[in-house]
mmCIF file of C-alpha atoms in Angstrom:
data_model
loop_
_atom_site.group_PDB
_atom_site.id
_atom_site.type_symbol
_atom_site.label_atom_id
_atom_site.label_comp_id
_atom_site.label_asym_id
_atom_site.label_seq_id
_atom_site.Cartn_x
_atom_site.Cartn_y
_atom_site.Cartn_z
ATOM 1 C CA UNK A 1 -15.427 73.526 33.470
ATOM 2 C CA UNK A 2 -15.778 71.525 30.271
ATOM 3 C CA UNK A 3 -12.557 70.283 28.722
ATOM 4 C CA UNK A 4 -12.310 69.474 24.999
ATOM 5 C CA UNK A 5 -9.444 67.304 23.812
ATOM 6 C CA UNK A 6 -8.812 67.845 20.102
ATOM 7 C CA UNK A 7 -6.940 65.139 18.233
ATOM 8 C CA UNK A 8 -6.088 65.865 14.573
ATOM 9 C CA UNK A 9 -5.742 62.530 12.800
ATOM 10 C CA UNK A 10 -4.777 61.407 9.320
ATOM 11 C CA UNK A 11 -4.569 57.686 8.594
ATOM 12 C CA UNK A 12 -4.114 56.835 12.287
ATOM 13 C CA UNK A 13 -6.210 53.647 12.467
ATOM 14 C CA UNK A 14 -3.358 51.800 14.176
ATOM 15 C CA UNK A 15 -2.983 54.272 17.037
ATOM 16 C CA UNK A 16 -6.107 56.391 17.453
ATOM 17 C CA UNK A 17 -8.145 53.843 19.456
ATOM 18 C CA UNK A 18 -5.401 53.408 22.066
ATOM 19 C CA UNK A 19 -4.898 57.173 22.357
ATOM 20 C CA UNK A 20 -8.619 57.783 22.970
ATOM 21 C CA UNK A 21 -8.956 55.081 25.613
ATOM 22 C CA UNK A 22 -6.037 56.605 27.543
ATOM 23 C CA UNK A 23 -7.705 60.036 27.763
ATOM 24 C CA UNK A 24 -9.208 60.496 31.245
ATOM 25 C CA UNK A 25 -12.970 61.097 31.235
ATOM 26 C CA UNK A 26 -12.812 63.519 34.156
ATOM 27 C CA UNK A 27 -10.115 65.786 35.555
ATOM 28 C CA UNK A 28 -10.489 66.025 39.339
ATOM 29 C CA UNK A 29 -11.579 69.477 40.592
ATOM 30 C CA UNK A 30 -11.837 70.788 37.039
ATOM 31 C CA UNK A 31 -14.438 68.928 35.016
ATOM 32 C CA UNK A 32 -15.483 66.393 32.388
ATOM 33 C CA UNK A 33 -13.501 65.688 29.234
ATOM 34 C CA UNK A 34 -14.939 65.381 25.745
ATOM 35 C CA UNK A 35 -12.773 64.083 22.894
ATOM 36 C CA UNK A 36 -12.913 65.455 19.349
ATOM 37 C CA UNK A 37 -11.103 63.532 16.663
ATOM 38 C CA UNK A 38 -10.789 65.502 13.456
ATOM 39 C CA UNK A 39 -10.308 62.981 10.686
ATOM 40 C CA UNK A 40 -8.427 64.849 7.977
ATOM 41 C CA UNK A 41 -9.698 62.898 4.992
ATOM 42 C CA UNK A 42 -8.157 59.584 6.031
ATOM 43 C CA UNK A 43 -8.231 56.707 3.567
ATOM 44 C CA UNK A 44 -8.412 54.165 6.412
ATOM 45 C CA UNK A 45 -10.827 53.540 9.299
ATOM 46 C CA UNK A 46 -9.543 56.301 11.590
ATOM 47 C CA UNK A 47 -12.966 57.951 11.938
ATOM 48 C CA UNK A 48 -14.892 54.693 12.563
ATOM 49 C CA UNK A 49 -12.411 53.506 15.178
ATOM 50 C CA UNK A 50 -12.437 56.894 16.926
ATOM 51 C CA UNK A 51 -16.236 56.913 17.055
ATOM 52 C CA UNK A 52 -16.365 53.395 18.501
ATOM 53 C CA UNK A 53 -13.764 54.385 21.087
ATOM 54 C CA UNK A 54 -16.037 57.197 22.277
ATOM 55 C CA UNK A 55 -14.836 60.304 20.454
ATOM 56 C CA UNK A 56 -16.887 62.915 18.639
ATOM 57 C CA UNK A 57 -15.733 62.670 15.041
ATOM 58 C CA UNK A 58 -15.470 65.598 12.649
ATOM 59 C CA UNK A 59 -14.458 64.518 9.166
ATOM 60 C CA UNK A 60 -12.855 66.575 6.403
ATOM 61 C CA UNK A 61 -13.904 65.372 2.952
ATOM 62 C CA UNK A 62 -10.324 65.846 1.726
ATOM 63 C CA UNK A 63 -6.919 66.136 3.373
ATOM 64 C CA UNK A 64 -6.282 69.765 4.352
ATOM 65 C CA UNK A 65 -3.293 69.543 6.683
ATOM 66 C CA UNK A 66 -2.729 69.454 10.424
ATOM 67 C CA UNK A 67 -3.189 73.207 10.866
ATOM 68 C CA UNK A 68 -6.589 73.328 9.160
ATOM 69 C CA UNK A 69 -7.578 70.196 11.091
ATOM 70 C CA UNK A 70 -6.674 71.750 14.429
ATOM 71 C CA UNK A 71 -8.727 74.863 13.628
ATOM 72 C CA UNK A 72 -11.744 72.695 12.703
ATOM 73 C CA UNK A 73 -11.424 70.864 16.025
ATOM 74 C CA UNK A 74 -11.211 74.153 17.923
ATOM 75 C CA UNK A 75 -14.368 75.422 16.219
ATOM 76 C CA UNK A 76 -16.242 72.197 16.992
ATOM 77 C CA UNK A 77 -15.260 72.441 20.651
ATOM 78 C CA UNK A 78 -16.185 76.128 20.870
ATOM 79 C CA UNK A 79 -19.598 75.474 19.281
ATOM 80 C CA UNK A 80 -20.223 72.790 21.928
ATOM 81 C CA UNK A 81 -19.404 75.252 24.707
ATOM 82 C CA UNK A 82 -16.012 73.969 25.867
ATOM 83 C CA UNK A 83 -14.171 76.041 28.497
ATOM 84 C CA UNK A 84 -10.662 74.659 28.041
ATOM 85 C CA UNK A 85 -9.243 73.216 24.818
ATOM 86 C CA UNK A 86 -6.367 70.739 24.647
ATOM 87 C CA UNK A 87 -4.642 69.583 21.459
ATOM 88 C CA UNK A 88 -2.677 66.373 21.291
ATOM 89 C CA UNK A 89 -1.263 64.146 18.542
ATOM 90 C CA UNK A 90 -3.118 61.076 17.336
ATOM 91 C CA UNK A 91 -0.019 58.936 16.791
ATOM 92 C CA UNK A 92 0.511 58.033 20.451
ATOM 93 C CA UNK A 93 3.477 60.360 20.950
ATOM 94 C CA UNK A 94 1.793 62.171 23.842
ATOM 95 C CA UNK A 95 0.657 60.697 27.129
ATOM 96 C CA UNK A 96 -3.029 61.661 27.586
ATOM 97 C CA UNK A 97 -2.744 61.226 31.356
ATOM 98 C CA UNK A 98 -0.696 64.458 31.379
ATOM 99 C CA UNK A 99 -3.754 66.495 30.335
ATOM 100 C CA UNK A 100 -4.298 67.430 33.971
ATOM 101 C CA UNK A 101 -0.872 69.089 34.141
ATOM 102 C CA UNK A 102 -1.728 71.210 31.105
ATOM 103 C CA UNK A 103 -5.224 72.324 32.091
ATOM 104 C CA UNK A 104 -4.550 73.023 35.772
ATOM 105 C CA UNK A 105 -2.656 76.333 35.197
ATOM 106 C CA UNK A 106 -5.583 77.534 33.070
ATOM 107 C CA UNK A 107 -8.278 76.439 35.517
ATOM 108 C CA UNK A 108 -6.499 77.580 38.681
ATOM 109 C CA UNK A 109 -4.143 80.386 37.748
ATOM 110 C CA UNK A 110 -5.878 82.081 34.836
ATOM 111 C CA UNK A 111 -3.017 81.352 32.454
ATOM 112 C CA UNK A 112 -4.212 81.801 28.845
ATOM 113 C CA UNK A 113 -1.939 79.348 27.072
ATOM 114 C CA UNK A 114 -0.010 76.278 28.198
ATOM 115 C CA UNK A 115 2.594 74.490 26.078
ATOM 116 C CA UNK A 116 3.660 70.937 26.807
ATOM 117 C CA UNK A 117 7.417 70.917 26.327
ATOM 118 C CA UNK A 118 9.509 67.838 25.610
ATOM 119 C CA UNK A 119 12.672 69.786 26.294
ATOM 120 C CA UNK A 120 12.162 71.417 29.700
ATOM 121 C CA UNK A 121 13.683 68.321 31.199
ATOM 122 C CA UNK A 122 16.548 66.398 29.624
ATOM 123 C CA UNK A 123 15.091 64.634 26.537
ATOM 124 C CA UNK A 124 14.808 60.878 26.941
ATOM 125 C CA UNK A 125 17.281 58.616 25.162
ATOM 126 C CA UNK A 126 14.720 57.607 22.540
ATOM 127 C CA UNK A 127 14.525 61.163 21.199
ATOM 128 C CA UNK A 128 16.316 61.197 17.845
ATOM 129 C CA UNK A 129 19.165 63.737 17.737
ATOM 130 C CA UNK A 130 17.863 65.173 14.457
ATOM 131 C CA UNK A 131 14.587 65.997 16.233
ATOM 132 C CA UNK A 132 16.393 67.796 19.041
ATOM 133 C CA UNK A 133 18.488 69.821 16.590
ATOM 134 C CA UNK A 134 15.513 70.463 14.274
ATOM 135 C CA UNK A 135 13.403 71.653 17.183
ATOM 136 C CA UNK A 136 16.093 74.039 18.390
ATOM 137 C CA UNK A 137 16.368 75.502 14.894
ATOM 138 C CA UNK A 138 12.573 75.938 14.749
ATOM 139 C CA UNK A 139 12.634 77.586 18.200
ATOM 140 C CA UNK A 140 15.192 80.111 16.949
ATOM 141 C CA UNK A 141 13.221 80.753 13.736
ATOM 142 C CA UNK A 142 9.995 81.189 15.708
ATOM 143 C CA UNK A 143 11.775 83.601 18.074
ATOM 144 C CA UNK A 144 13.107 85.632 15.131
ATOM 145 C CA UNK A 145 9.607 85.851 13.648
ATOM 146 C CA UNK A 146 7.558 86.390 16.808
ATOM 147 C CA UNK A 147 9.985 87.409 19.610
ATOM 148 C CA UNK A 148 8.729 84.816 22.059
ATOM 149 C CA UNK A 149 11.126 82.174 23.389
ATOM 150 C CA UNK A 150 9.551 78.753 23.896
ATOM 151 C CA UNK A 151 11.589 75.612 24.536
ATOM 152 C CA UNK A 152 9.371 73.433 22.307
ATOM 153 C CA UNK A 153 7.589 75.529 19.693
ATOM 154 C CA UNK A 154 6.654 72.498 17.566
ATOM 155 C CA UNK A 155 4.893 70.646 20.366
ATOM 156 C CA UNK A 156 1.414 69.481 19.431
ATOM 157 C CA UNK A 157 0.450 69.131 23.106
ATOM 158 C CA UNK A 158 -1.076 72.454 24.131
ATOM 159 C CA UNK A 159 -3.952 73.813 26.160
ATOM 160 C CA UNK A 160 -5.737 77.156 26.113
ATOM 161 C CA UNK A 161 -8.895 78.728 27.399
ATOM 162 C CA UNK A 162 -11.964 79.030 25.168
ATOM 163 C CA UNK A 163 -11.579 82.819 25.289
ATOM 164 C CA UNK A 164 -8.030 82.495 23.974
ATOM 165 C CA UNK A 165 -9.143 80.070 21.246
ATOM 166 C CA UNK A 166 -11.808 82.460 20.020
ATOM 167 C CA UNK A 167 -9.383 85.411 19.985
ATOM 168 C CA UNK A 168 -6.606 83.695 18.024
ATOM 169 C CA UNK A 169 -6.497 84.300 14.262
ATOM 170 C CA UNK A 170 -5.039 81.119 12.841
ATOM 171 C CA UNK A 171 -4.769 80.486 9.144
ATOM 172 C CA UNK A 172 -1.859 78.176 8.349
ATOM 173 C CA UNK A 173 -2.874 74.785 6.955
ATOM 174 C CA UNK A 174 0.199 72.767 7.886
ATOM 175 C CA UNK A 175 2.628 72.363 10.789
ATOM 176 C CA UNK A 176 3.359 76.109 10.629
ATOM 177 C CA UNK A 177 0.329 76.525 12.876
ATOM 178 C CA UNK A 178 2.544 75.605 15.859
ATOM 179 C CA UNK A 179 4.694 78.687 15.273
ATOM 180 C CA UNK A 180 1.646 80.773 14.348
ATOM 181 C CA UNK A 181 0.108 80.013 17.763
ATOM 182 C CA UNK A 182 3.289 81.258 19.429
ATOM 183 C CA UNK A 183 2.941 84.421 17.326
ATOM 184 C CA UNK A 184 -0.569 84.859 18.682
ATOM 185 C CA UNK A 185 0.777 84.717 22.243
ATOM 186 C CA UNK A 186 2.746 87.848 21.476
ATOM 187 C CA UNK A 187 0.115 89.606 19.347
ATOM 188 C CA UNK A 188 -2.646 89.122 21.909
ATOM 189 C CA UNK A 189 -0.284 89.578 24.904
ATOM 190 C CA UNK A 190 -1.393 86.231 26.327
ATOM 191 C CA UNK A 191 -0.061 84.849 29.592
ATOM 192 C CA UNK A 192 1.605 81.508 29.031
ATOM 193 C CA UNK A 193 3.381 78.720 30.800
ATOM 194 C CA UNK A 194 5.415 75.730 29.696
ATOM 195 C CA UNK A 195 4.965 72.431 31.475
ATOM 196 C CA UNK A 196 7.237 69.428 31.028
ATOM 197 C CA UNK A 197 5.771 66.461 29.159
ATOM 198 C CA UNK A 198 7.257 63.165 28.117
ATOM 199 C CA UNK A 199 7.408 62.134 24.478
ATOM 200 C CA UNK A 200 6.713 58.515 23.679
ATOM 201 C CA UNK A 201 8.733 57.596 20.630
ATOM 202 C CA UNK A 202 7.808 54.340 18.967
ATOM 203 C CA UNK A 203 8.698 53.224 15.457
ATOM 204 C CA UNK A 204 5.149 54.181 14.496
ATOM 205 C CA UNK A 205 5.212 57.701 15.957
ATOM 206 C CA UNK A 206 8.657 58.363 14.478
ATOM 207 C CA UNK A 207 7.366 57.354 11.056
ATOM 208 C CA UNK A 208 4.273 59.542 11.402
ATOM 209 C CA UNK A 209 5.935 62.647 12.847
ATOM 210 C CA UNK A 210 7.422 65.618 11.048
ATOM 211 C CA UNK A 211 10.504 64.973 8.967
ATOM 212 C CA UNK A 212 13.548 67.189 9.383
ATOM 213 C CA UNK A 213 13.036 68.496 5.847
ATOM 214 C CA UNK A 214 9.569 69.698 6.818
ATOM 215 C CA UNK A 215 11.310 72.425 8.820
ATOM 216 C CA UNK A 216 12.519 73.909 5.529
ATOM 217 C CA UNK A 217 8.929 73.840 4.232
ATOM 218 C CA UNK A 218 7.660 75.573 7.357
ATOM 219 C CA UNK A 219 10.308 78.271 7.073
ATOM 220 C CA UNK A 220 9.578 78.880 3.391
ATOM 221 C CA UNK A 221 5.828 79.165 4.017
ATOM 222 C CA UNK A 222 6.376 81.545 6.927
ATOM 223 C CA UNK A 223 8.684 83.745 4.833
ATOM 224 C CA UNK A 224 6.230 83.706 1.899
ATOM 225 C CA UNK A 225 3.397 84.674 4.226
ATOM 226 C CA UNK A 226 5.519 87.420 5.778
ATOM 227 C CA UNK A 227 6.377 88.911 2.393
ATOM 228 C CA UNK A 228 3.079 88.453 0.573
ATOM 229 C CA UNK A 229 0.694 88.708 3.500
ATOM 230 C CA UNK A 230 -2.287 86.513 4.396
ATOM 231 C CA UNK B 1 27.206 76.657 -21.837
ATOM 232 C CA UNK B 2 25.126 78.637 -24.344
ATOM 233 C CA UNK B 3 24.300 75.487 -26.296
ATOM 234 C CA UNK B 4 23.210 73.731 -23.084
ATOM 235 C CA UNK B 5 20.802 76.586 -22.320
ATOM 236 C CA UNK B 6 19.447 76.406 -25.863
ATOM 237 C CA UNK B 7 18.882 72.660 -25.553
ATOM 238 C CA UNK B 8 17.248 73.105 -22.114
ATOM 239 C CA UNK B 9 14.924 75.825 -23.452
ATOM 240 C CA UNK B 10 14.011 73.612 -26.416
ATOM 241 C CA UNK B 11 13.317 70.628 -24.163
ATOM 242 C CA UNK B 12 11.149 72.616 -21.734
ATOM 243 C CA UNK B 13 9.423 74.414 -24.600
ATOM 244 C CA UNK B 14 8.820 71.083 -26.366
ATOM 245 C CA UNK B 15 7.260 69.562 -23.225
ATOM 246 C CA UNK B 16 5.065 72.644 -22.739
ATOM 247 C CA UNK B 17 4.025 72.538 -26.410
ATOM 248 C CA UNK B 18 3.099 68.858 -26.145
ATOM 249 C CA UNK B 19 1.109 69.531 -22.952
ATOM 250 C CA UNK B 20 -0.698 72.435 -24.650
ATOM 251 C CA UNK B 21 -1.662 70.251 -27.600
ATOM 252 C CA UNK B 22 -2.771 67.390 -25.337
ATOM 253 C CA UNK B 23 -4.862 69.778 -23.233
ATOM 254 C CA UNK B 24 -6.513 71.090 -26.410
ATOM 255 C CA UNK B 25 -7.188 67.580 -27.716
ATOM 256 C CA UNK B 26 -8.667 66.586 -24.349
ATOM 257 C CA UNK B 27 -10.883 69.702 -24.591
ATOM 258 C CA UNK B 28 -9.430 71.026 -21.337
ATOM 259 C CA UNK B 29 -8.450 74.306 -23.020
ATOM 260 C CA UNK B 30 -10.169 76.448 -25.629
ATOM 261 C CA UNK B 31 -8.745 76.952 -29.119
ATOM 262 C CA UNK B 32 -7.810 80.591 -28.422
ATOM 263 C CA UNK B 33 -5.976 79.793 -25.156
ATOM 264 C CA UNK B 34 -4.155 76.856 -26.756
ATOM 265 C CA UNK B 35 -3.112 79.039 -29.693
ATOM 266 C CA UNK B 36 -1.792 81.716 -27.303
ATOM 267 C CA UNK B 37 0.382 79.229 -25.373
ATOM 268 C CA UNK B 38 1.506 77.562 -28.592
ATOM 269 C CA UNK B 39 2.734 80.935 -29.811
ATOM 270 C CA UNK B 40 4.432 81.772 -26.472
ATOM 271 C CA UNK B 41 6.356 78.491 -26.262
ATOM 272 C CA UNK B 42 7.350 78.543 -29.917
ATOM 273 C CA UNK B 43 8.594 82.120 -29.464
ATOM 274 C CA UNK B 44 10.677 81.039 -26.430
ATOM 275 C CA UNK B 45 12.321 78.263 -28.453
ATOM 276 C CA UNK B 46 13.009 80.600 -31.397
ATOM 277 C CA UNK B 47 14.490 83.304 -29.103
ATOM 278 C CA UNK B 48 16.648 80.707 -27.339
ATOM 279 C CA UNK B 49 18.255 79.724 -30.643
ATOM 280 C CA UNK B 50 18.282 83.175 -32.225
ATOM 281 C CA UNK B 51 18.338 85.875 -29.490
ATOM 282 C CA UNK B 52 19.178 88.613 -31.982
ATOM 283 C CA UNK B 53 15.673 88.298 -33.409
ATOM 284 C CA UNK B 54 14.520 90.548 -30.529
ATOM 285 C CA UNK B 55 16.866 93.339 -31.685
ATOM 286 C CA UNK B 56 15.702 92.880 -35.275
ATOM 287 C CA UNK B 57 12.017 92.989 -34.289
ATOM 288 C CA UNK B 58 12.483 96.019 -31.996
ATOM 289 C CA UNK B 59 14.396 97.770 -34.750
ATOM 290 C CA UNK B 60 11.737 96.936 -37.342
ATOM 291 C CA UNK B 61 8.836 98.162 -35.166
ATOM 292 C CA UNK B 62 10.317 101.162 -33.332
ATOM 293 C CA UNK B 63 13.477 101.981 -35.212
ATOM 294 C CA UNK B 64 15.476 101.520 -31.958
ATOM 295 C CA UNK B 65 17.560 98.519 -31.015
ATOM 296 C CA UNK B 66 16.653 96.892 -27.653
ATOM 297 C CA UNK B 67 19.168 94.739 -25.809
ATOM 298 C CA UNK B 68 18.371 91.189 -24.772
ATOM 299 C CA UNK B 69 19.185 92.286 -21.191
ATOM 300 C CA UNK B 70 16.353 94.811 -21.210
ATOM 301 C CA UNK B 71 13.930 92.230 -22.559
ATOM 302 C CA UNK B 72 15.081 89.701 -19.947
ATOM 303 C CA UNK B 73 14.569 92.328 -17.198
ATOM 304 C CA UNK B 74 11.052 93.123 -18.363
ATOM 305 C CA UNK B 75 10.321 89.403 -18.715
ATOM 306 C CA UNK B 76 11.528 88.737 -15.175
ATOM 307 C CA UNK B 77 9.355 91.524 -13.760
ATOM 308 C CA UNK B 78 6.300 90.217 -15.599
ATOM 309 C CA UNK B 79 7.091 86.698 -14.350
ATOM 310 C CA UNK B 80 7.345 87.793 -10.701
ATOM 311 C CA UNK B 81 4.100 89.745 -11.002
ATOM 312 C CA UNK B 82 2.367 86.722 -12.556
ATOM 313 C CA UNK B 83 3.690 84.501 -9.735
ATOM 314 C CA UNK B 84 2.379 86.950 -7.150
ATOM 315 C CA UNK B 85 -1.079 86.999 -8.761
ATOM 316 C CA UNK B 86 -1.132 83.193 -8.939
ATOM 317 C CA UNK B 87 -0.059 82.964 -5.277
ATOM 318 C CA UNK B 88 -2.883 85.274 -4.195
ATOM 319 C CA UNK B 89 -5.413 83.397 -6.288
ATOM 320 C CA UNK B 90 -4.386 79.959 -4.979
ATOM 321 C CA UNK B 91 -4.424 81.312 -1.409
ATOM 322 C CA UNK B 92 -7.958 82.647 -1.887
ATOM 323 C CA UNK B 93 -9.110 79.384 -3.477
ATOM 324 C CA UNK B 94 -7.479 77.302 -0.731
ATOM 325 C CA UNK B 95 -9.185 79.403 1.938
ATOM 326 C CA UNK B 96 -12.574 79.120 0.241
ATOM 327 C CA UNK B 97 -12.270 75.348 -0.221
ATOM 328 C CA UNK B 98 -11.170 74.972 3.404
ATOM 329 C CA UNK B 99 -14.118 77.053 4.628
ATOM 330 C CA UNK B 100 -16.599 74.931 2.645
ATOM 331 C CA UNK B 101 -15.089 71.624 3.782
ATOM 332 C CA UNK B 102 -14.878 72.827 7.398
ATOM 333 C CA UNK B 103 -18.490 73.999 7.487
ATOM 334 C CA UNK B 104 -19.684 70.697 6.017
ATOM 335 C CA UNK B 105 -17.609 68.768 8.548
ATOM 336 C CA UNK B 106 -18.874 70.834 11.495
ATOM 337 C CA UNK B 107 -22.470 70.378 10.417
ATOM 338 C CA UNK B 108 -22.153 66.603 10.335
ATOM 339 C CA UNK B 109 -20.259 65.723 13.516
ATOM 340 C CA UNK B 110 -20.699 62.086 14.457
ATOM 341 C CA UNK B 111 -21.486 61.758 18.173
ATOM 342 C CA UNK B 112 -20.722 58.615 20.194
ATOM 343 C CA UNK B 113 -23.792 56.697 21.363
ATOM 344 C CA UNK B 114 -22.368 55.660 24.734
#
């Protein structure tokens, strides 16, 4: 099975190289890994560094948002014939060595969708309290919208089969895509599993991550979309 | 309170008027469009200072007095409809731009040499 690791990246020249070199090239008993960095119109050398580090680089001419970037990466991987797709953040927050834990349920147990959750185990001490509270609020909002309870709806570390990727109708441009994917689990009646992951919080990743206020933005966009349609 | 609203309307109207004139001078808008917006913003400033003008105009044209509340209600409905149309248009444009950028990006993927 061919595994595609999709890394949306915007101005990540300080972290992207390290993230790519940590991604395993082969997952035992499953298959080879190919990395796709989707450079979302970065003003720095994100794309060049990613290419040198061994990734396939897809570059947006202008900044479109993390949601649009993820969709572009999924399409690139599907066109290249990937069997399993994994998304992970380009700021170093996720540990790429955990990819195996995410793809194994798909390869071995026919699970459609796997979510890496930072909150299945007790969050580490580095996790800012505002993030924990913000995430819980987003989990509740996502549940109210889509009736699926996930412990970490805003996690960027996910894996799904190619069949699932091609069936999902995703259209949000920003971080709302995380909740939209959960909505697709319900709409398409997908089988899913959460696996515990660790979050690596550094000053850099905390600066690059979502702000608490972004939750308000996500909610407003989801309500607008609900009322006015796609 | 009423005077504050009048001042606010004048300030906003003044800014919009200045922007309209600048856009016309920069040839970003046509004469007809600029004239339309000039009229709209001037009318908003006049109505803010002299709301009874609506009653007088309605009376002069139809022979019936219309309350400012009715006009405000109609105005609000028109505003919401305009917002909805703008939302749909920006959504469509955003989707088209995204599709073009995505297709270009997918057709020029850079592959690693090693």
